[in-house]
Amino acid sequence: MVRAAIIVLAAACAGAACGKKGPPLAPYVHVPAAVTEIAAERLGDEVFVTLTLPDRNIDASQPVSLEHVDVWAYTGRSAPARQRWFELGTLVERVEVPDAADAEDLPPSGTGSTSTTRRRLGVLDRLGPAAFESAPAAPGAGPAGTVALRRFYVAIPSGANDRTGPLGTVADVDLGPRPGPPAAVALDYDASDITVTWVPPLEGEAFRAARVARERANPEAAAFADAADAESSPWRYNVYRLRDPETLAAAPQADRGVARPRPVNASAQEDTSLTIPVVFGQETCVTVRAVYRTATELVEGTPTDEACITPDDIFPPEPPRQLAALPSADAIDLIWEPNDEPDLGGYLVLRGIAPDGPLQRLTALPIATTRYRDAAVTPGVKYFYSVVAVDNHVPNPNISAESNRVEDEPR
């Protein structure tokens, strides 16, 4: 009986190829999760789209399989249905994903995430004439003219073998007219600051018509704007310093692509002037944008042309203060208060033998200390002293006016 059971089992294994490996299975291909963190900001005719890449696949596995991200745009009154983005939208840019070594450290997404590294990407959409043309109406759009045109953005990630992830969050901006640039931008400087000045922009027919239409459609907003205008100008301004290393370093940057520029001023200002710390010998270039204040938002317009200046240090230090002479039997000691200019190069000590006569240098090169001992004196001779400060401007240092003059003779 046992022998018969063994024979039957052996026959069954032979028929089913027990213990034998079958053909290799195809590797499992991961699909990246959707992009859910995306934002769009419009400055004039430019839209800066910033997104955070997913750090996992749609099945929550890690590491994420991600090779590139496509940013799509659609102009209309409402976003298209998800299944129609490829039909109705326009590809703005395909961005290759940087290696993980280039990633920016961000908080991990989702509860229980083991990832400590996520990445941001930035895309610039320059709004040419085609961007303001409405695409075929998306399902659910209202009647023409009832809703202002907007531009919608979505980012679609792709992994290995071009496996496309799902559509995620949609970001959008309005396509209403923007104010024109301010005028007469000018730059001037002194020993400590560059001063940027400008005059308010002309409102422009298109922008004025859009503003009037918006106020008619929203009487409460119009009343708010009228009350605000009675107190102050509706115009605000942002000043942008171009190609400035410190400004660029302070702005939130994307790992790849472009980032929205950040103004020098902390918030849109009403004044038509702004000061920037001066850096002598370094070109400073700025643009200014007008910002129109409505009841619900700040609408930022197109920039002025670049205005540039390269400040030259033509400003001498302040004269040294409180020069005093302390005579002794074989020398006269001088002492004075220190200057506080950051570019101070030192001091030159001057000496003469007439009250109102010319003074000659006692020190051929600037000295760093605020005291000097003149041992080359003759008893019975009265000497007159002064001190000047010099900066470290190259090649020709700026020299201050004289300090107060003092007189004395060896004792």
Short mmCIF file of C-alpha atoms in Angstrom, two decimals:
data_model
loop_
_atom_site.label_atom_id
_atom_site.label_comp_id
_atom_site.label_asym_id
_atom_site.label_seq_id
_atom_site.Cartn_x
_atom_site.Cartn_y
_atom_site.Cartn_z
CA MET A 1 0.00 0.00 0.00
CA VAL A 2 2.77 2.41 0.94
CA ARG A 3 4.72 1.37 -2.15
CA ALA A 4 1.69 2.15 -4.35
CA ALA A 5 1.31 5.62 -2.78
CA ILE A 6 4.99 6.45 -3.45
CA ILE A 7 4.64 5.39 -7.08
CA VAL A 8 1.55 7.60 -7.54
CA LEU A 9 3.30 10.61 -5.94
CA ALA A 10 6.38 10.14 -8.11
CA ALA A 11 4.23 10.02 -11.20
CA ALA A 12 2.43 13.19 -10.18
CA CYS A 13 5.72 15.06 -9.62
CA ALA A 14 7.02 13.88 -12.98
CA GLY A 15 3.91 15.20 -14.71
CA ALA A 16 4.04 18.56 -12.90
CA ALA A 17 7.85 18.96 -13.09
CA CYS A 18 8.14 19.19 -9.28
CA GLY A 19 11.31 21.03 -8.21
CA LYS A 20 12.06 22.32 -11.71
CA LYS A 21 12.40 26.12 -12.34
CA GLY A 22 9.95 27.62 -14.82
CA PRO A 23 10.64 30.46 -17.29
CA PRO A 24 11.93 33.70 -15.59
CA LEU A 25 9.29 36.24 -14.66
CA ALA A 26 9.53 39.80 -16.05
CA PRO A 27 10.84 42.28 -13.44
CA TYR A 28 8.18 44.33 -11.68
CA VAL A 29 8.20 47.90 -13.01
CA HIS A 30 7.36 50.58 -10.47
CA VAL A 31 5.23 53.60 -11.37
CA PRO A 32 5.94 56.95 -9.65
CA ALA A 33 3.24 58.46 -7.48
CA ALA A 34 1.42 61.65 -8.47
CA VAL A 35 2.86 65.14 -8.02
CA THR A 36 0.65 66.62 -5.31
CA GLU A 37 2.72 69.67 -4.32
CA ILE A 38 2.69 72.23 -7.15
CA ALA A 39 2.34 76.01 -7.20
CA ALA A 40 2.26 78.66 -9.92
CA GLU A 41 3.04 82.39 -9.59
CA ARG A 42 2.56 84.89 -12.38
CA LEU A 43 4.81 87.91 -12.76
CA GLY A 44 3.78 89.94 -15.78
CA ASP A 45 3.96 87.59 -18.75
CA GLU A 46 5.97 84.90 -16.95
CA VAL A 47 4.64 82.07 -14.81
CA PHE A 48 6.98 80.28 -12.40
CA VAL A 49 5.82 76.73 -11.71
CA THR A 50 7.43 75.00 -8.73
CA LEU A 51 6.75 71.39 -7.79
CA THR A 52 8.00 68.81 -5.33
CA LEU A 53 8.81 65.41 -6.78
CA PRO A 54 7.21 62.31 -5.30
CA ASP A 55 9.51 60.28 -3.08
CA ARG A 56 7.68 56.96 -3.55
CA ASN A 57 5.82 54.89 -6.13
CA ILE A 58 2.07 54.48 -6.41
CA ASP A 59 2.28 51.29 -4.35
CA ALA A 60 4.12 53.28 -1.61
CA SER A 61 7.37 51.42 -2.30
CA GLN A 62 10.74 53.17 -2.24
CA PRO A 63 13.02 54.24 -3.80
CA VAL A 64 10.88 56.03 -6.33
CA SER A 65 11.30 55.13 -10.00
CA LEU A 66 11.53 58.55 -11.62
CA GLU A 67 13.33 59.66 -14.78
CA HIS A 68 11.56 62.82 -15.93
CA VAL A 69 8.58 65.06 -15.27
CA ASP A 70 6.38 66.68 -17.92
CA VAL A 71 4.72 69.99 -17.05
CA TRP A 72 1.52 70.61 -19.03
CA ALA A 73 -0.52 73.80 -19.35
CA TYR A 74 -4.07 74.52 -20.44
CA THR A 75 -5.77 77.88 -21.00
CA GLY A 76 -9.49 78.02 -20.35
CA ARG A 77 -12.18 78.84 -17.84
CA SER A 78 -11.83 75.59 -15.91
CA ALA A 79 -9.33 72.75 -15.91
CA PRO A 80 -9.99 69.87 -18.34
CA ALA A 81 -11.05 66.45 -17.16
CA ARG A 82 -8.09 64.34 -16.14
CA GLN A 83 -8.42 61.99 -19.10
CA ARG A 84 -8.31 64.94 -21.56
CA TRP A 85 -5.14 66.73 -20.46
CA PHE A 86 -3.02 65.12 -23.19
CA GLU A 87 -5.65 66.00 -25.79
CA LEU A 88 -6.29 69.62 -24.78
CA GLY A 89 -3.16 70.68 -22.93
CA THR A 90 0.22 71.93 -24.15
CA LEU A 91 3.54 70.50 -23.01
CA VAL A 92 5.49 73.37 -21.42
CA GLU A 93 8.69 71.49 -20.62
CA ARG A 94 10.08 68.06 -19.93
CA VAL A 95 12.53 68.15 -17.03
CA GLU A 96 15.01 65.35 -16.51
CA VAL A 97 15.14 64.41 -12.85
CA PRO A 98 18.50 65.07 -11.17
CA ASP A 99 20.32 62.33 -9.34
CA ALA A 100 19.48 61.84 -5.69
CA ALA A 101 22.90 63.25 -4.79
CA ASP A 102 21.69 66.65 -6.04
CA ALA A 103 18.50 66.58 -4.00
CA GLU A 104 17.39 69.17 -1.52
CA ASP A 105 16.59 67.94 1.97
CA LEU A 106 12.88 68.33 2.70
CA PRO A 107 10.58 66.79 5.30
CA PRO A 108 9.52 63.28 4.26
CA SER A 109 6.04 62.99 2.80
CA GLY A 110 3.36 60.87 4.40
CA THR A 111 3.20 59.23 7.77
CA GLY A 112 5.87 56.65 8.36
CA SER A 113 7.99 57.72 5.40
CA THR A 114 11.57 56.48 5.49
CA SER A 115 12.72 58.98 2.87
CA THR A 116 14.63 62.01 4.10
CA THR A 117 15.30 63.52 0.69
CA ARG A 118 12.82 65.10 -1.69
CA ARG A 119 13.44 67.38 -4.60
CA ARG A 120 11.98 70.54 -6.06
CA LEU A 121 11.84 71.41 -9.74
CA GLY A 122 11.15 74.79 -11.29
CA VAL A 123 9.78 75.54 -14.76
CA LEU A 124 9.31 78.93 -16.43
CA ASP A 125 6.33 79.38 -18.76
CA ARG A 126 6.71 82.50 -20.90
CA LEU A 127 3.23 83.60 -21.87
CA GLY A 128 3.30 84.28 -25.59
CA PRO A 129 0.14 85.21 -27.53
CA ALA A 130 -0.89 81.54 -27.85
CA ALA A 131 -1.00 81.16 -24.06
CA PHE A 132 -3.88 83.68 -23.89
CA GLU A 133 -6.00 81.84 -26.43
CA SER A 134 -8.70 79.67 -24.91
CA ALA A 135 -8.42 75.96 -25.71
CA PRO A 136 -11.55 73.95 -26.59
CA ALA A 137 -14.02 74.24 -23.76
CA ALA A 138 -13.41 71.77 -20.98
CA PRO A 139 -16.38 69.82 -19.64
CA GLY A 140 -18.22 71.84 -17.04
CA ALA A 141 -16.94 75.23 -18.21
CA GLY A 142 -19.37 78.12 -17.80
CA PRO A 143 -20.68 80.23 -20.66
CA ALA A 144 -18.11 82.32 -22.47
CA GLY A 145 -17.44 85.60 -20.74
CA THR A 146 -18.78 84.59 -17.33
CA VAL A 147 -15.43 83.39 -15.97
CA ALA A 148 -12.05 84.98 -16.68
CA LEU A 149 -9.52 82.90 -18.54
CA ARG A 150 -6.99 81.10 -16.40
CA ARG A 151 -3.95 79.00 -17.14
CA PHE A 152 -3.84 75.61 -15.43
CA TYR A 153 -0.75 73.50 -14.77
CA VAL A 154 -0.23 69.86 -13.94
CA ALA A 155 2.96 67.79 -13.61
CA ILE A 156 3.10 64.19 -14.79
CA PRO A 157 6.02 62.00 -13.58
CA SER A 158 7.46 59.12 -15.59
CA GLY A 159 9.66 56.27 -14.43
CA ALA A 160 11.57 53.45 -16.06
CA ASN A 161 10.39 52.37 -19.51
CA ASP A 162 8.34 55.58 -19.74
CA ARG A 163 5.80 54.24 -17.26
CA THR A 164 3.67 57.36 -16.65
CA GLY A 165 2.38 58.14 -13.20
CA PRO A 166 -1.08 59.53 -12.43
CA LEU A 167 -2.08 63.17 -12.74
CA GLY A 168 -1.85 65.03 -9.47
CA THR A 169 -2.78 68.45 -8.12
CA VAL A 170 -3.61 71.25 -10.56
CA ALA A 171 -2.21 74.77 -10.03
CA ASP A 172 -3.48 77.84 -11.86
CA VAL A 173 -3.04 81.58 -12.43
CA ASP A 174 -5.37 84.17 -13.89
CA LEU A 175 -4.67 85.61 -17.36
CA GLY A 176 -6.13 89.05 -16.79
CA PRO A 177 -4.18 92.10 -18.04
CA ARG A 178 -1.19 93.15 -15.98
CA PRO A 179 -0.06 96.71 -15.23
CA GLY A 180 2.75 98.13 -17.30
CA PRO A 181 6.20 98.89 -15.93
CA PRO A 182 7.08 101.96 -13.88
CA ALA A 183 9.02 104.68 -15.67
CA ALA A 184 12.17 106.76 -15.27
CA VAL A 185 14.13 104.24 -13.17
CA ALA A 186 17.31 105.90 -11.91
CA LEU A 187 20.17 104.83 -9.65
CA ASP A 188 22.42 107.01 -7.53
CA TYR A 189 24.76 106.23 -4.66
CA ASP A 190 26.62 107.64 -1.73
CA ALA A 191 29.19 106.23 0.66
CA SER A 192 26.81 103.63 2.10
CA ASP A 193 23.81 103.02 -0.19
CA ILE A 194 22.53 102.82 -3.73
CA THR A 195 19.20 104.61 -4.10
CA VAL A 196 16.74 103.37 -6.73
CA THR A 197 13.96 105.76 -7.77
CA TRP A 198 11.09 105.52 -10.28
CA VAL A 199 7.71 107.01 -11.14
CA PRO A 200 4.32 105.23 -11.19
CA PRO A 201 3.26 103.46 -14.39
CA LEU A 202 0.50 104.43 -16.77
CA GLU A 203 -2.44 102.16 -16.07
CA GLY A 204 -2.96 101.12 -19.71
CA GLU A 205 -6.24 100.71 -21.55
CA ALA A 206 -6.41 96.90 -21.27
CA PHE A 207 -5.62 96.89 -17.58
CA ARG A 208 -8.06 99.74 -16.88
CA ALA A 209 -10.86 97.97 -18.76
CA ALA A 210 -10.23 94.72 -16.88
CA ARG A 211 -10.18 96.57 -13.56
CA VAL A 212 -13.47 98.34 -14.32
CA ALA A 213 -15.09 95.06 -15.41
CA ARG A 214 -13.88 93.36 -12.25
CA GLU A 215 -15.25 96.14 -10.07
CA ARG A 216 -18.62 96.08 -11.85
CA ALA A 217 -18.84 92.33 -11.33
CA ASN A 218 -17.97 92.71 -7.65
CA PRO A 219 -19.41 95.95 -6.17
CA GLU A 220 -18.13 95.08 -2.70
CA ALA A 221 -14.60 94.81 -4.03
CA ALA A 222 -15.03 98.11 -5.87
CA ALA A 223 -16.17 99.79 -2.65
CA PHE A 224 -13.13 98.34 -0.87
CA ALA A 225 -10.82 99.62 -3.61
CA ASP A 226 -12.41 103.09 -3.54
CA ALA A 227 -11.98 103.30 0.23
CA ALA A 228 -8.39 102.10 -0.01
CA ASP A 229 -7.61 104.55 -2.82
CA ALA A 230 -8.93 107.39 -0.70
CA GLU A 231 -6.29 106.58 1.90
CA SER A 232 -3.34 105.72 -0.31
CA SER A 233 -2.28 104.83 -3.81
CA PRO A 234 -3.40 101.45 -5.17
CA TRP A 235 0.07 100.97 -6.61
CA ARG A 236 2.76 98.98 -4.86
CA TYR A 237 6.21 98.05 -6.15
CA ASN A 238 8.76 95.26 -6.05
CA VAL A 239 12.43 95.82 -6.81
CA TYR A 240 14.52 92.94 -8.13
CA ARG A 241 18.30 92.91 -7.99
CA LEU A 242 19.61 90.94 -10.95
CA ARG A 243 22.49 88.48 -10.89
CA ASP A 244 23.25 89.26 -7.26
CA PRO A 245 24.87 86.28 -5.47
CA GLU A 246 23.44 87.17 -2.05
CA THR A 247 19.89 87.62 -3.36
CA LEU A 248 20.06 84.37 -5.32
CA ALA A 249 21.42 82.48 -2.32
CA ALA A 250 18.61 83.77 -0.10
CA ALA A 251 15.85 82.81 -2.55
CA PRO A 252 14.31 79.33 -2.37
CA GLN A 253 15.98 77.56 -5.26
CA ALA A 254 14.88 74.51 -7.20
CA ASP A 255 17.24 71.57 -7.62
CA ARG A 256 16.71 71.78 -11.35
CA GLY A 257 15.29 74.47 -13.62
CA VAL A 258 14.40 77.99 -12.56
CA ALA A 259 13.04 79.53 -9.37
CA ARG A 260 10.78 82.52 -8.95
CA PRO A 261 12.93 85.60 -8.34
CA ARG A 262 12.55 87.26 -4.96
CA PRO A 263 12.44 91.05 -4.59
CA VAL A 264 14.92 92.99 -2.49
CA ASN A 265 12.08 94.50 -0.45
CA ALA A 266 10.42 92.18 2.04
CA SER A 267 6.91 93.07 0.83
CA ALA A 268 5.40 95.19 -1.93
CA GLN A 269 5.97 98.82 -0.97
CA GLU A 270 4.14 102.07 -1.69
CA ASP A 271 7.23 104.32 -1.77
CA THR A 272 8.78 105.01 -5.16
CA SER A 273 12.35 104.66 -3.91
CA LEU A 274 14.46 101.98 -2.25
CA THR A 275 18.00 101.84 -0.88
CA ILE A 276 20.40 98.93 -1.34
CA PRO A 277 23.76 98.60 0.45
CA VAL A 278 26.51 99.77 -1.88
CA VAL A 279 29.34 97.48 -3.02
CA PHE A 280 32.03 99.55 -4.69
CA GLY A 281 33.43 98.20 -7.95
CA GLN A 282 30.58 95.71 -8.41
CA GLU A 283 27.91 96.29 -11.04
CA THR A 284 24.41 96.45 -9.60
CA CYS A 285 21.43 95.95 -11.94
CA VAL A 286 17.77 96.19 -10.97
CA THR A 287 14.31 96.03 -12.47
CA VAL A 288 11.10 97.35 -10.90
CA ARG A 289 7.59 95.89 -11.22
CA ALA A 290 4.34 97.63 -10.40
CA VAL A 291 1.96 95.72 -8.13
CA TYR A 292 -1.73 96.67 -8.24
CA ARG A 293 -3.65 96.12 -5.02
CA THR A 294 -7.18 94.77 -5.39
CA ALA A 295 -9.61 93.62 -2.73
CA THR A 296 -8.36 90.06 -2.90
CA GLU A 297 -4.86 89.98 -4.34
CA LEU A 298 -1.73 91.76 -5.50
CA VAL A 299 -1.39 91.76 -9.29
CA GLU A 300 2.26 92.08 -10.36
CA GLY A 301 3.06 93.58 -13.74
CA THR A 302 5.83 93.49 -16.31
CA PRO A 303 9.34 94.63 -15.37
CA THR A 304 11.15 97.75 -16.40
CA ASP A 305 14.27 97.52 -18.52
CA GLU A 306 17.42 96.82 -16.55
CA ALA A 307 18.98 99.81 -14.85
CA CYS A 308 22.63 99.33 -13.91
CA ILE A 309 25.35 101.19 -12.06
CA THR A 310 28.90 100.36 -10.99
CA PRO A 311 29.67 102.52 -7.95
CA ASP A 312 33.17 103.93 -7.64
CA ASP A 313 34.52 104.72 -4.21
CA ILE A 314 35.09 108.46 -4.37
CA PHE A 315 34.23 109.07 -0.72
CA PRO A 316 37.06 109.87 1.70
CA PRO A 317 36.92 108.88 5.36
CA GLU A 318 35.89 111.35 8.02
CA PRO A 319 38.73 113.46 9.48
CA PRO A 320 40.26 111.92 12.60
CA ARG A 321 38.92 113.44 15.82
CA GLN A 322 40.34 114.74 19.08
CA LEU A 323 44.02 114.91 18.12
CA ALA A 324 46.15 115.74 21.19
CA ALA A 325 49.91 116.26 21.74
CA LEU A 326 51.84 115.00 24.77
CA PRO A 327 55.38 116.51 24.88
CA SER A 328 58.39 115.07 26.69
CA ALA A 329 62.09 115.95 26.87
CA ASP A 330 63.07 114.30 23.61
CA ALA A 331 59.80 113.57 21.76
CA ILE A 332 56.21 114.59 21.18
CA ASP A 333 53.56 111.86 21.39
CA LEU A 334 50.32 112.21 19.41
CA ILE A 335 47.04 110.44 20.12
CA TRP A 336 43.58 110.62 18.49
CA GLU A 337 40.26 108.80 18.34
CA PRO A 338 39.89 105.93 15.84
CA ASN A 339 37.75 106.19 12.70
CA ASP A 340 34.99 103.60 12.17
CA GLU A 341 34.81 103.32 8.35
CA PRO A 342 34.80 99.67 7.23
CA ASP A 343 37.26 100.42 4.38
CA LEU A 344 39.72 102.39 6.51
CA GLY A 345 43.29 101.89 5.35
CA GLY A 346 45.09 103.79 8.13
CA TYR A 347 46.40 107.25 9.05
CA LEU A 348 49.03 109.69 7.82
CA VAL A 349 50.72 112.01 10.33
CA LEU A 350 51.61 115.52 9.14
CA ARG A 351 54.00 118.09 10.68
CA GLY A 352 54.98 121.70 10.04
CA ILE A 353 56.76 124.57 11.78
CA ALA A 354 54.34 127.44 11.01
CA PRO A 355 50.80 127.87 12.37
CA ASP A 356 49.18 128.30 8.98
CA GLY A 357 51.93 126.86 6.81
CA PRO A 358 51.99 123.64 4.85
CA LEU A 359 52.43 120.35 6.68
CA GLN A 360 54.67 117.54 5.48
CA ARG A 361 54.20 113.81 5.93
CA LEU A 362 55.98 112.22 8.83
CA THR A 363 54.72 108.75 7.81
CA ALA A 364 55.34 107.67 4.22
CA LEU A 365 52.76 104.88 4.48
CA PRO A 366 49.51 104.76 6.47
CA ILE A 367 49.81 103.48 10.03
CA ALA A 368 47.12 101.35 11.65
CA THR A 369 47.44 102.64 15.23
CA THR A 370 45.90 105.81 16.67
CA ARG A 371 49.07 107.07 18.32
CA TYR A 372 52.43 108.23 16.99
CA ARG A 373 55.74 109.22 18.66
CA ASP A 374 57.74 111.95 16.92
CA ALA A 375 61.32 111.58 18.19
CA ALA A 376 62.90 113.68 15.42
CA VAL A 377 62.43 116.95 17.28
CA THR A 378 64.70 119.81 18.38
CA PRO A 379 64.34 121.36 21.84
CA GLY A 380 62.99 124.90 21.72
CA VAL A 381 61.30 124.46 18.34
CA LYS A 382 57.52 124.56 18.19
CA TYR A 383 55.87 121.97 15.92
CA PHE A 384 52.39 121.86 14.41
CA TYR A 385 50.65 118.54 13.77
CA SER A 386 47.61 117.13 12.03
CA VAL A 387 46.42 113.65 11.04
CA VAL A 388 44.45 112.48 7.97
CA ALA A 389 42.67 109.17 7.41
CA VAL A 390 42.98 107.18 4.16
CA ASP A 391 40.83 104.33 2.86
CA ASN A 392 41.95 101.18 1.04
CA HIS A 393 40.59 102.16 -2.37
CA VAL A 394 42.88 100.88 -5.14
CA PRO A 395 44.83 102.28 -6.90
CA ASN A 396 44.26 105.77 -5.47
CA PRO A 397 43.16 105.85 -1.83
CA ASN A 398 40.78 108.60 -0.78
CA ILE A 399 42.24 110.96 1.80
CA SER A 400 40.20 112.75 4.44
CA ALA A 401 40.41 116.37 5.42
CA GLU A 402 42.81 117.22 8.22
CA SER A 403 42.02 116.64 11.85
CA ASN A 404 42.26 119.52 14.23
CA ARG A 405 45.79 120.98 14.39
CA VAL A 406 47.80 120.86 17.59
CA GLU A 407 51.08 122.57 18.50
CA ASP A 408 53.76 121.82 21.05
CA GLU A 409 57.51 121.63 21.62
CA PRO A 410 59.81 119.25 23.49
CA ARG A 411 60.17 119.96 27.21
#
